[in-house]
Amino acid sequence: QVQLVESGGGLVQAGESLRLSCAASRSGFSINVMGWYRQAPGKQRELVACISRGGSTTYADSVKGRFTISRENAKNTVVLQMNSLKPEDTAVYYCISGITSAQVTSGFGSWGQGTQVTVSS
């Protein structure tokens, strides 16, 4: 039983920053991998970043150097710091968690409800 609660979305201008947070409640499961997906209208769902319990990170090429993912294992919380935002970053961002990397990369983990990020030009 995992529930993910996201926060931090909003509307900003290009070049500005946003910080997304996701807190996961757990019961009887080990949350080993957490990450963020995004979905923009007319575009395929994209895995933005993910992080393992050990701290290994993976980023989409489109956000490397601009976004940073981190986590607090004791609190099962994941944070996505988004800097130098571009209009093409506009999307609904979803938090995801899973026991294995495969659950996260395949989209079969637990999902949050999503938070809207809008970047104006």
mmCIF file with all atom_site columns, N, CA, C and O in Angstrom, residues 16 29 46 49 53-54 57-58 65 69 84 86 88-89 95-96 111 116-117 119:
data_model
loop_
_atom_site.group_PDB
_atom_site.id
_atom_site.type_symbol
_atom_site.label_atom_id
_atom_site.label_alt_id
_atom_site.label_comp_id
_atom_site.label_asym_id
_atom_site.label_entity_id
_atom_site.label_seq_id
_atom_site.pdbx_PDB_ins_code
_atom_site.Cartn_x
_atom_site.Cartn_y
_atom_site.Cartn_z
_atom_site.occupancy
_atom_site.B_iso_or_equiv
_atom_site.pdbx_formal_charge
_atom_site.auth_seq_id
_atom_site.auth_comp_id
_atom_site.auth_asym_id
_atom_site.auth_atom_id
_atom_site.pdbx_PDB_model_num
ATOM 1  N N  . GLU A 1 16  ? 13.404 30.280 -15.254 1.00 0.00 ? 16  GLU A N  1
ATOM 2  C CA . GLU A 1 16  ? 13.176 30.201 -13.820 1.00 0.00 ? 16  GLU A CA 1
ATOM 3  C C  . GLU A 1 16  ? 13.225 28.761 -13.336 1.00 0.00 ? 16  GLU A C  1
ATOM 4  O O  . GLU A 1 16  ? 13.456 27.834 -14.113 1.00 0.00 ? 16  GLU A O  1
ATOM 5  N N  . PHE A 1 29  ? 5.841  -2.718 2.082   1.00 0.00 ? 29  PHE A N  1
ATOM 6  C CA . PHE A 1 29  ? 6.594  -2.730 0.839   1.00 0.00 ? 29  PHE A CA 1
ATOM 7  C C  . PHE A 1 29  ? 7.902  -1.969 1.012   1.00 0.00 ? 29  PHE A C  1
ATOM 8  O O  . PHE A 1 29  ? 7.990  -1.037 1.803   1.00 0.00 ? 29  PHE A O  1
ATOM 9  N N  . GLU A 1 46  ? 7.307  10.469 -20.875 1.00 0.00 ? 46  GLU A N  1
ATOM 10 C CA . GLU A 1 46  ? 8.760  10.457 -20.793 1.00 0.00 ? 46  GLU A CA 1
ATOM 11 C C  . GLU A 1 46  ? 9.210  10.298 -19.346 1.00 0.00 ? 46  GLU A C  1
ATOM 12 O O  . GLU A 1 46  ? 8.735  11.005 -18.454 1.00 0.00 ? 46  GLU A O  1
ATOM 13 N N  . ALA A 1 49  ? 13.497 11.405 -14.734 1.00 0.00 ? 49  ALA A N  1
ATOM 14 C CA . ALA A 1 49  ? 14.606 11.039 -13.866 1.00 0.00 ? 49  ALA A CA 1
ATOM 15 C C  . ALA A 1 49  ? 14.151 9.995  -12.870 1.00 0.00 ? 49  ALA A C  1
ATOM 16 O O  . ALA A 1 49  ? 12.975 9.907  -12.538 1.00 0.00 ? 49  ALA A O  1
ATOM 17 N N  . ARG A 1 53  ? 17.586 3.562  -4.106  1.00 0.00 ? 53  ARG A N  1
ATOM 18 C CA . ARG A 1 53  ? 17.806 3.772  -2.687  1.00 0.00 ? 53  ARG A CA 1
ATOM 19 C C  . ARG A 1 53  ? 19.266 4.075  -2.397  1.00 0.00 ? 53  ARG A C  1
ATOM 20 O O  . ARG A 1 53  ? 19.576 4.824  -1.462  1.00 0.00 ? 53  ARG A O  1
ATOM 21 N N  . GLY A 1 54  ? 20.168 3.514  -3.206  1.00 0.00 ? 54  GLY A N  1
ATOM 22 C CA . GLY A 1 54  ? 21.582 3.750  -3.036  1.00 0.00 ? 54  GLY A CA 1
ATOM 23 C C  . GLY A 1 54  ? 22.069 5.066  -3.601  1.00 0.00 ? 54  GLY A C  1
ATOM 24 O O  . GLY A 1 54  ? 23.242 5.410  -3.437  1.00 0.00 ? 54  GLY A O  1
ATOM 25 N N  . THR A 1 57  ? 21.440 7.659  -10.046 1.00 0.00 ? 57  THR A N  1
ATOM 26 C CA . THR A 1 57  ? 20.460 8.479  -10.752 1.00 0.00 ? 57  THR A CA 1
ATOM 27 C C  . THR A 1 57  ? 20.526 8.278  -12.250 1.00 0.00 ? 57  THR A C  1
ATOM 28 O O  . THR A 1 57  ? 21.570 7.946  -12.812 1.00 0.00 ? 57  THR A O  1
ATOM 29 N N  . THR A 1 58  ? 19.396 8.502  -12.880 1.00 0.00 ? 58  THR A N  1
ATOM 30 C CA . THR A 1 58  ? 19.281 8.452  -14.328 1.00 0.00 ? 58  THR A CA 1
ATOM 31 C C  . THR A 1 58  ? 18.440 9.632  -14.780 1.00 0.00 ? 58  THR A C  1
ATOM 32 O O  . THR A 1 58  ? 17.417 9.932  -14.169 1.00 0.00 ? 58  THR A O  1
ATOM 33 N N  . GLY A 1 65  ? 21.791 18.235 -16.779 1.00 0.00 ? 65  GLY A N  1
ATOM 34 C CA . GLY A 1 65  ? 22.439 19.508 -16.527 1.00 0.00 ? 65  GLY A CA 1
ATOM 35 C C  . GLY A 1 65  ? 21.513 20.573 -16.010 1.00 0.00 ? 65  GLY A C  1
ATOM 36 O O  . GLY A 1 65  ? 21.974 21.615 -15.531 1.00 0.00 ? 65  GLY A O  1
ATOM 37 N N  . ILE A 1 69  ? 17.601 15.160 -9.304  1.00 0.00 ? 69  ILE A N  1
ATOM 38 C CA . ILE A 1 69  ? 16.715 14.353 -8.488  1.00 0.00 ? 69  ILE A CA 1
ATOM 39 C C  . ILE A 1 69  ? 17.447 13.915 -7.230  1.00 0.00 ? 69  ILE A C  1
ATOM 40 O O  . ILE A 1 69  ? 18.636 13.597 -7.266  1.00 0.00 ? 69  ILE A O  1
ATOM 41 N N  . SER A 1 84  ? 16.582 26.389 -14.994 1.00 0.00 ? 84  SER A N  1
ATOM 42 C CA . SER A 1 84  ? 16.652 26.802 -16.399 1.00 0.00 ? 84  SER A CA 1
ATOM 43 C C  . SER A 1 84  ? 15.506 26.211 -17.208 1.00 0.00 ? 84  SER A C  1
ATOM 44 O O  . SER A 1 84  ? 15.701 25.646 -18.291 1.00 0.00 ? 84  SER A O  1
ATOM 45 N N  . LYS A 1 86  ? 12.437 25.497 -19.600 1.00 0.00 ? 86  LYS A N  1
ATOM 46 C CA . LYS A 1 86  ? 12.122 25.864 -20.967 1.00 0.00 ? 86  LYS A CA 1
ATOM 47 C C  . LYS A 1 86  ? 10.649 25.606 -21.241 1.00 0.00 ? 86  LYS A C  1
ATOM 48 O O  . LYS A 1 86  ? 10.033 24.770 -20.581 1.00 0.00 ? 86  LYS A O  1
ATOM 49 N N  . GLU A 1 88  ? 9.352  23.872 -23.459 1.00 0.00 ? 88  GLU A N  1
ATOM 50 C CA . GLU A 1 88  ? 9.161  22.471 -23.778 1.00 0.00 ? 88  GLU A CA 1
ATOM 51 C C  . GLU A 1 88  ? 9.124  21.567 -22.548 1.00 0.00 ? 88  GLU A C  1
ATOM 52 O O  . GLU A 1 88  ? 8.824  20.376 -22.657 1.00 0.00 ? 88  GLU A O  1
ATOM 53 N N  . ASP A 1 89  ? 9.430  22.110 -21.379 1.00 0.00 ? 89  ASP A N  1
ATOM 54 C CA . ASP A 1 89  ? 9.298  21.361 -20.139 1.00 0.00 ? 89  ASP A CA 1
ATOM 55 C C  . ASP A 1 89  ? 7.861  21.342 -19.637 1.00 0.00 ? 89  ASP A C  1
ATOM 56 O O  . ASP A 1 89  ? 7.548  20.631 -18.672 1.00 0.00 ? 89  ASP A O  1
ATOM 57 N N  . CYS A 1 95  ? 4.911  11.531 -10.058 1.00 0.00 ? 95  CYS A N  1
ATOM 58 C CA . CYS A 1 95  ? 5.835  10.788 -9.219  1.00 0.00 ? 95  CYS A CA 1
ATOM 59 C C  . CYS A 1 95  ? 5.517  9.303  -9.318  1.00 0.00 ? 95  CYS A C  1
ATOM 60 O O  . CYS A 1 95  ? 4.353  8.911  -9.420  1.00 0.00 ? 95  CYS A O  1
ATOM 61 N N  . ILE A 1 96  ? 6.547  8.477  -9.289  1.00 0.00 ? 96  ILE A N  1
ATOM 62 C CA . ILE A 1 96  ? 6.365  7.034  -9.358  1.00 0.00 ? 96  ILE A CA 1
ATOM 63 C C  . ILE A 1 96  ? 7.344  6.357  -8.418  1.00 0.00 ? 96  ILE A C  1
ATOM 64 O O  . ILE A 1 96  ? 8.461  6.831  -8.217  1.00 0.00 ? 96  ILE A O  1
ATOM 65 N N  . TRP A 1 111 ? 1.787  5.235  -8.735  1.00 0.00 ? 111 TRP A N  1
ATOM 66 C CA . TRP A 1 111 ? 1.775  6.579  -9.335  1.00 0.00 ? 111 TRP A CA 1
ATOM 67 C C  . TRP A 1 111 ? 1.094  7.608  -8.450  1.00 0.00 ? 111 TRP A C  1
ATOM 68 O O  . TRP A 1 111 ? 0.123  7.306  -7.755  1.00 0.00 ? 111 TRP A O  1
ATOM 69 N N  . GLN A 1 116 ? 0.860  19.948 -12.382 1.00 0.00 ? 116 GLN A N  1
ATOM 70 C CA . GLN A 1 116 ? 1.062  20.678 -13.623 1.00 0.00 ? 116 GLN A CA 1
ATOM 71 C C  . GLN A 1 116 ? 2.234  21.643 -13.514 1.00 0.00 ? 116 GLN A C  1
ATOM 72 O O  . GLN A 1 116 ? 2.331  22.419 -12.567 1.00 0.00 ? 116 GLN A O  1
ATOM 73 N N  . VAL A 1 117 ? 3.110  21.586 -14.508 1.00 0.00 ? 117 VAL A N  1
ATOM 74 C CA . VAL A 1 117 ? 4.205  22.541 -14.652 1.00 0.00 ? 117 VAL A CA 1
ATOM 75 C C  . VAL A 1 117 ? 4.031  23.249 -15.979 1.00 0.00 ? 117 VAL A C  1
ATOM 76 O O  . VAL A 1 117 ? 3.979  22.602 -17.030 1.00 0.00 ? 117 VAL A O  1
ATOM 77 N N  . VAL A 1 119 ? 5.584  26.429 -18.326 1.00 0.00 ? 119 VAL A N  1
ATOM 78 C CA . VAL A 1 119 ? 6.685  27.369 -18.519 1.00 0.00 ? 119 VAL A CA 1
ATOM 79 C C  . VAL A 1 119 ? 6.347  28.259 -19.705 1.00 0.00 ? 119 VAL A C  1
ATOM 80 O O  . VAL A 1 119 ? 6.207  27.782 -20.832 1.00 0.00 ? 119 VAL A O  1
#
